[in-house]
CSV table of C-alpha atoms in Angstrom, one decimal:
chain,number,residue,atom,x,y,z
A,885,ASP,CA,0.0,0.0,0.0
A,886,ALA,CA,1.2,3.5,-0.8
A,887,GLY,CA,1.8,5.8,2.2
A,888,ILE,CA,4.1,6.1,5.1
A,889,THR,CA,4.5,3.4,7.7
A,890,GLN,CA,6.4,3.1,11.0
A,891,SER,CA,7.6,0.1,12.9
A,892,PRO,CA,7.3,-1.0,15.6
A,893,ARG,CA,4.1,0.7,16.7
A,894,TYR,CA,4.8,0.0,20.3
A,895,LYS,CA,8.2,-0.6,22.0
A,896,ILE,CA,9.3,-1.1,25.6
A,897,THR,CA,13.0,-1.0,26.3
A,898,GLU,CA,15.4,-0.5,29.1
A,899,THR,CA,17.7,2.4,30.0
A,900,GLY,CA,21.0,2.1,28.2
A,901,ARG,CA,19.7,-0.1,25.3
A,902,GLN,CA,20.0,0.9,21.6
A,903,VAL,CA,16.6,1.2,19.9
A,904,THR,CA,15.9,1.8,16.2
A,905,LEU,CA,12.6,3.1,15.0
A,906,MET,CA,11.9,2.5,11.3
A,907,CYS,CA,10.1,4.8,8.9
A,908,HIS,CA,9.2,3.8,5.3
A,909,GLN,CA,7.4,5.8,2.6
A,910,THR,CA,6.3,4.8,-0.8
A,911,TRP,CA,5.8,8.3,-2.4
A,912,SER,CA,9.5,8.9,-3.2
A,913,HIS,CA,9.3,12.2,-1.3
A,914,SER,CA,12.6,13.9,-1.0
A,915,TYR,CA,12.0,15.2,2.5
A,916,MET,CA,11.6,13.1,5.6
A,917,PHE,CA,11.2,14.2,9.2
A,918,TRP,CA,11.3,12.8,12.7
A,919,TYR,CA,9.3,14.3,15.5
A,920,ARG,CA,8.6,13.5,19.2
A,921,GLN,CA,5.3,14.3,20.9
A,922,ASP,CA,5.2,14.9,24.6
A,923,LEU,CA,2.4,16.2,26.8
A,924,GLY,CA,2.6,20.0,27.0
A,925,HIS,CA,5.1,20.3,24.1
A,926,GLY,CA,3.1,19.5,21.0
A,927,LEU,CA,5.4,18.0,18.3
A,928,ARG,CA,9.1,18.8,18.2
A,929,LEU,CA,11.4,18.2,15.3
A,930,ILE,CA,14.3,15.8,16.1
A,931,TYR,CA,16.0,15.5,12.6
A,932,TYR,CA,15.1,15.9,9.0
A,933,SER,CA,16.5,14.8,5.7
A,934,ALA,CA,16.3,16.7,2.4
A,935,ALA,CA,17.4,13.7,0.3
A,936,ALA,CA,19.3,10.5,0.6
A,937,ASP,CA,22.6,11.0,2.5
A,938,ILE,CA,21.5,14.5,3.5
A,939,THR,CA,20.4,15.0,7.2
A,940,ASP,CA,20.3,17.9,9.6
A,941,LYS,CA,19.3,18.5,13.2
A,942,GLY,CA,16.0,19.8,14.4
A,943,GLU,CA,15.0,21.3,17.7
A,944,VAL,CA,15.8,18.3,20.0
A,945,PRO,CA,18.5,16.1,18.3
A,946,ASP,CA,20.6,15.1,21.4
A,947,GLY,CA,20.6,11.4,22.0
A,948,TYR,CA,19.4,10.5,18.5
A,949,VAL,CA,21.1,9.4,15.3
A,950,VAL,CA,19.6,9.2,11.9
A,951,SER,CA,20.6,7.9,8.5
A,952,ARG,CA,19.2,8.0,5.0
A,953,SER,CA,20.9,5.6,2.6
A,954,LYS,CA,17.7,5.2,0.6
A,955,THR,CA,15.1,7.7,-0.3
A,956,GLU,CA,12.3,5.6,1.1
A,957,ASN,CA,13.7,4.8,4.5
A,958,PHE,CA,14.6,7.1,7.4
A,959,PRO,CA,15.5,5.1,10.6
A,960,LEU,CA,15.9,6.9,13.9
A,961,THR,CA,18.3,5.3,16.5
A,962,LEU,CA,18.4,6.0,20.2
A,963,GLU,CA,22.0,4.9,20.9
A,964,SER,CA,21.6,4.6,24.6
A,965,ALA,CA,18.0,5.0,25.6
A,966,THR,CA,17.1,7.2,28.6
A,967,ARG,CA,13.8,7.6,30.5
A,968,SER,CA,13.4,11.1,29.1
A,969,GLN,CA,13.1,9.6,25.6
A,970,THR,CA,9.8,8.0,26.5
A,971,SER,CA,7.5,9.5,24.0
A,972,VAL,CA,5.5,9.1,20.9
A,973,TYR,CA,7.6,9.4,17.8
A,974,PHE,CA,6.2,10.5,14.4
A,975,CYS,CA,7.8,10.2,11.1
A,976,ALA,CA,6.7,12.4,8.2
A,977,SER,CA,7.5,12.8,4.5
A,978,GLY,CA,6.7,15.3,1.8
A,979,SER,CA,7.9,18.7,1.1
A,980,PRO,CA,8.7,21.3,3.8
A,981,GLU,CA,5.3,23.0,3.0
A,982,THR,CA,3.2,19.8,3.1
A,983,GLN,CA,4.1,16.9,5.4
A,984,TYR,CA,2.3,13.6,5.7
A,985,PHE,CA,2.6,11.8,9.0
A,986,GLY,CA,3.0,8.2,9.8
A,987,PRO,CA,0.9,6.5,12.5
A,988,GLY,CA,3.5,7.0,15.3
A,989,THR,CA,5.5,4.7,17.5
A,990,ARG,CA,4.9,4.7,21.2
A,991,LEU,CA,8.2,4.1,23.1
A,992,LEU,CA,8.5,3.4,26.8
A,993,VAL,CA,11.9,3.4,28.3
A,994,LEU,CA,12.1,1.7,31.7
R,609,ALA,CA,12.6,32.4,18.0
R,610,GLN,CA,9.5,31.0,16.3
R,611,THR,CA,6.7,30.2,18.6
R,612,VAL,CA,3.1,29.1,18.2
R,613,THR,CA,0.6,29.6,21.1
R,614,GLN,CA,-2.7,27.8,21.6
R,615,SER,CA,-4.3,29.3,24.6
R,616,GLN,CA,-7.2,27.0,24.9
R,617,PRO,CA,-6.3,23.6,26.2
R,618,GLU,CA,-9.8,22.3,25.8
R,619,MET,CA,-13.0,23.4,24.1
R,620,SER,CA,-16.5,21.9,23.8
R,621,VAL,CA,-19.1,22.3,21.2
R,622,GLN,CA,-22.6,20.9,20.7
R,623,GLU,CA,-23.1,18.8,17.6
R,624,ALA,CA,-24.1,20.9,14.6
R,625,GLU,CA,-22.9,24.1,16.2
R,626,THR,CA,-19.9,26.2,15.3
R,627,VAL,CA,-16.6,26.5,17.2
R,628,THR,CA,-13.5,28.6,16.8
R,629,LEU,CA,-10.0,27.4,18.0
R,630,SER,CA,-7.5,30.2,18.6
R,631,CYS,CA,-3.8,30.3,17.5
R,632,THR,CA,-1.2,33.0,17.6
R,633,TYR,CA,2.3,32.8,16.3
R,634,ASP,CA,5.5,34.7,16.2
R,635,THR,CA,8.0,34.6,13.4
R,636,SER,CA,10.6,36.9,12.0
R,637,GLU,CA,10.3,35.4,8.6
R,638,SER,CA,8.3,37.2,5.9
R,639,ASP,CA,7.5,34.1,4.1
R,640,TYR,CA,5.8,31.2,5.9
R,641,TYR,CA,2.9,28.7,6.0
R,642,LEU,CA,0.3,28.1,8.6
R,643,PHE,CA,-1.4,24.8,9.3
R,644,TRP,CA,-4.1,23.2,11.3
R,645,TYR,CA,-3.6,19.5,12.1
R,646,LYS,CA,-6.2,17.2,13.6
R,647,GLN,CA,-5.1,14.3,15.8
R,648,PRO,CA,-7.9,11.8,16.7
R,649,PRO,CA,-7.6,9.1,19.3
R,650,SER,CA,-5.8,7.0,16.7
R,651,ARG,CA,-2.9,9.5,17.0
R,652,GLN,CA,-2.7,9.9,13.2
R,653,MET,CA,-1.9,13.5,12.3
R,654,ILE,CA,-4.2,14.7,9.6
R,655,LEU,CA,-3.8,18.0,7.8
R,656,VAL,CA,-7.0,20.0,8.1
R,657,ILE,CA,-6.1,23.2,6.3
R,658,ARG,CA,-3.1,25.2,5.1
R,659,GLN,CA,-2.6,28.9,4.6
R,660,GLU,CA,0.2,30.6,2.7
R,661,ALA,CA,1.1,33.9,4.5
R,662,TYR,CA,1.3,35.9,1.3
R,663,LYS,CA,-2.3,35.1,0.4
R,664,GLN,CA,-4.8,37.5,1.9
R,665,GLN,CA,-7.8,35.2,1.2
R,666,ASN,CA,-8.6,32.9,4.1
R,667,ALA,CA,-8.4,29.2,3.3
R,668,THR,CA,-11.4,27.0,3.5
R,669,GLU,CA,-11.9,23.2,3.3
R,670,ASN,CA,-15.6,22.2,3.4
R,671,ARG,CA,-16.7,22.9,7.0
R,672,PHE,CA,-13.3,24.2,8.1
R,673,SER,CA,-12.2,27.7,7.5
R,674,VAL,CA,-9.6,30.0,9.0
R,675,ASN,CA,-9.4,33.6,10.0
R,676,PHE,CA,-5.9,34.8,9.1
R,677,GLN,CA,-4.9,38.1,10.6
R,678,LYS,CA,-1.4,38.7,9.5
R,679,ALA,CA,-0.7,41.9,11.3
R,680,ALA,CA,-2.0,40.4,14.6
R,681,LYS,CA,-0.2,37.1,13.9
R,682,SER,CA,-3.4,35.3,14.5
R,683,PHE,CA,-4.7,32.1,12.8
R,684,SER,CA,-7.9,30.8,14.2
R,685,LEU,CA,-9.8,27.7,12.9
R,686,LYS,CA,-13.6,27.7,12.6
R,687,ILE,CA,-15.4,24.4,12.4
R,688,SER,CA,-19.0,24.8,11.2
R,689,ASP,CA,-21.8,22.2,11.6
R,690,SER,CA,-19.6,20.3,14.2
R,691,GLN,CA,-19.8,16.5,14.0
R,692,LEU,CA,-18.9,13.8,16.5
R,693,GLY,CA,-16.0,12.8,14.3
R,694,ASP,CA,-14.5,16.2,14.7
R,695,ALA,CA,-13.6,15.4,18.3
R,696,ALA,CA,-9.8,15.3,18.5
R,697,MET,CA,-6.7,17.3,19.4
R,698,TYR,CA,-6.1,20.2,17.1
R,699,PHE,CA,-2.6,21.5,16.5
R,700,CYS,CA,-1.7,24.8,14.9
R,701,ALA,CA,1.7,24.9,13.2
R,702,THR,CA,3.9,27.3,11.2
R,703,TYR,CA,6.6,26.6,8.7
R,704,PRO,CA,8.9,29.6,8.1
R,705,GLN,CA,10.0,29.3,4.5
R,706,GLY,CA,13.5,27.9,4.1
R,707,THR,CA,13.9,26.7,7.7
R,708,TYR,CA,12.7,23.1,7.0
R,709,LYS,CA,11.3,23.2,10.5
R,710,TYR,CA,7.7,23.1,11.6
R,711,ILE,CA,6.9,24.7,14.9
R,712,PHE,CA,3.8,23.3,16.6
R,713,GLY,CA,1.6,24.6,19.3
R,714,THR,CA,0.7,22.6,22.3
R,715,GLY,CA,-2.8,21.7,21.0
R,716,THR,CA,-6.4,22.2,21.8
R,717,ARG,CA,-8.6,19.2,22.7
R,718,LEU,CA,-12.1,19.6,21.1
R,719,LYS,CA,-15.0,17.7,22.6
R,720,VAL,CA,-18.2,17.4,20.6
R,721,LEU,CA,-21.3,16.9,22.6
R,722,ALA,CA,-24.2,15.0,21.2
């Protein structure tokens, strides 16, 4: 199916573990984005990518790593998870002016 | 710094009535876009309406319309003939051209009463 998907949808992990959240889009959009959503903060941009092999930091990049070897995939890695990274993570693709969001991944760090 | 403020954490409206959600923003950019997104309980972010700052005409999408006051930096969303399916969190956001960064407000929870 065309669209944007995220996996896993739910994840429980422990402090210090590495976690990778996957994002896949079938539209061949150049731009992809990662956000986190926390109560009281709305959505905040973590990283974005303008094209394959081009990434840049957003508002809250610390503790996260991204890569974009293929246009359709934009994985987000928490290298050493912390409790403060418990959140709902959204991936989006599109143009800067129009973004289409994935269904989100709920991450709990114990 | 770019900011978006939604001063109404929660609003209620009777089914079939009209409700207006408020949003103010601050940006130093002259070129920008404004958005309203809907987030139902499924958590999916759905684009409701988009406004380009250089356009004076207010955007409309069926029952959804905006009141864009550029000088006042205000961007309110009006929902007419409210339906039960309109119940959701609504987020206002701005995208200053060339920054590649959306700035979101903290959201307004809309309840629709039958």
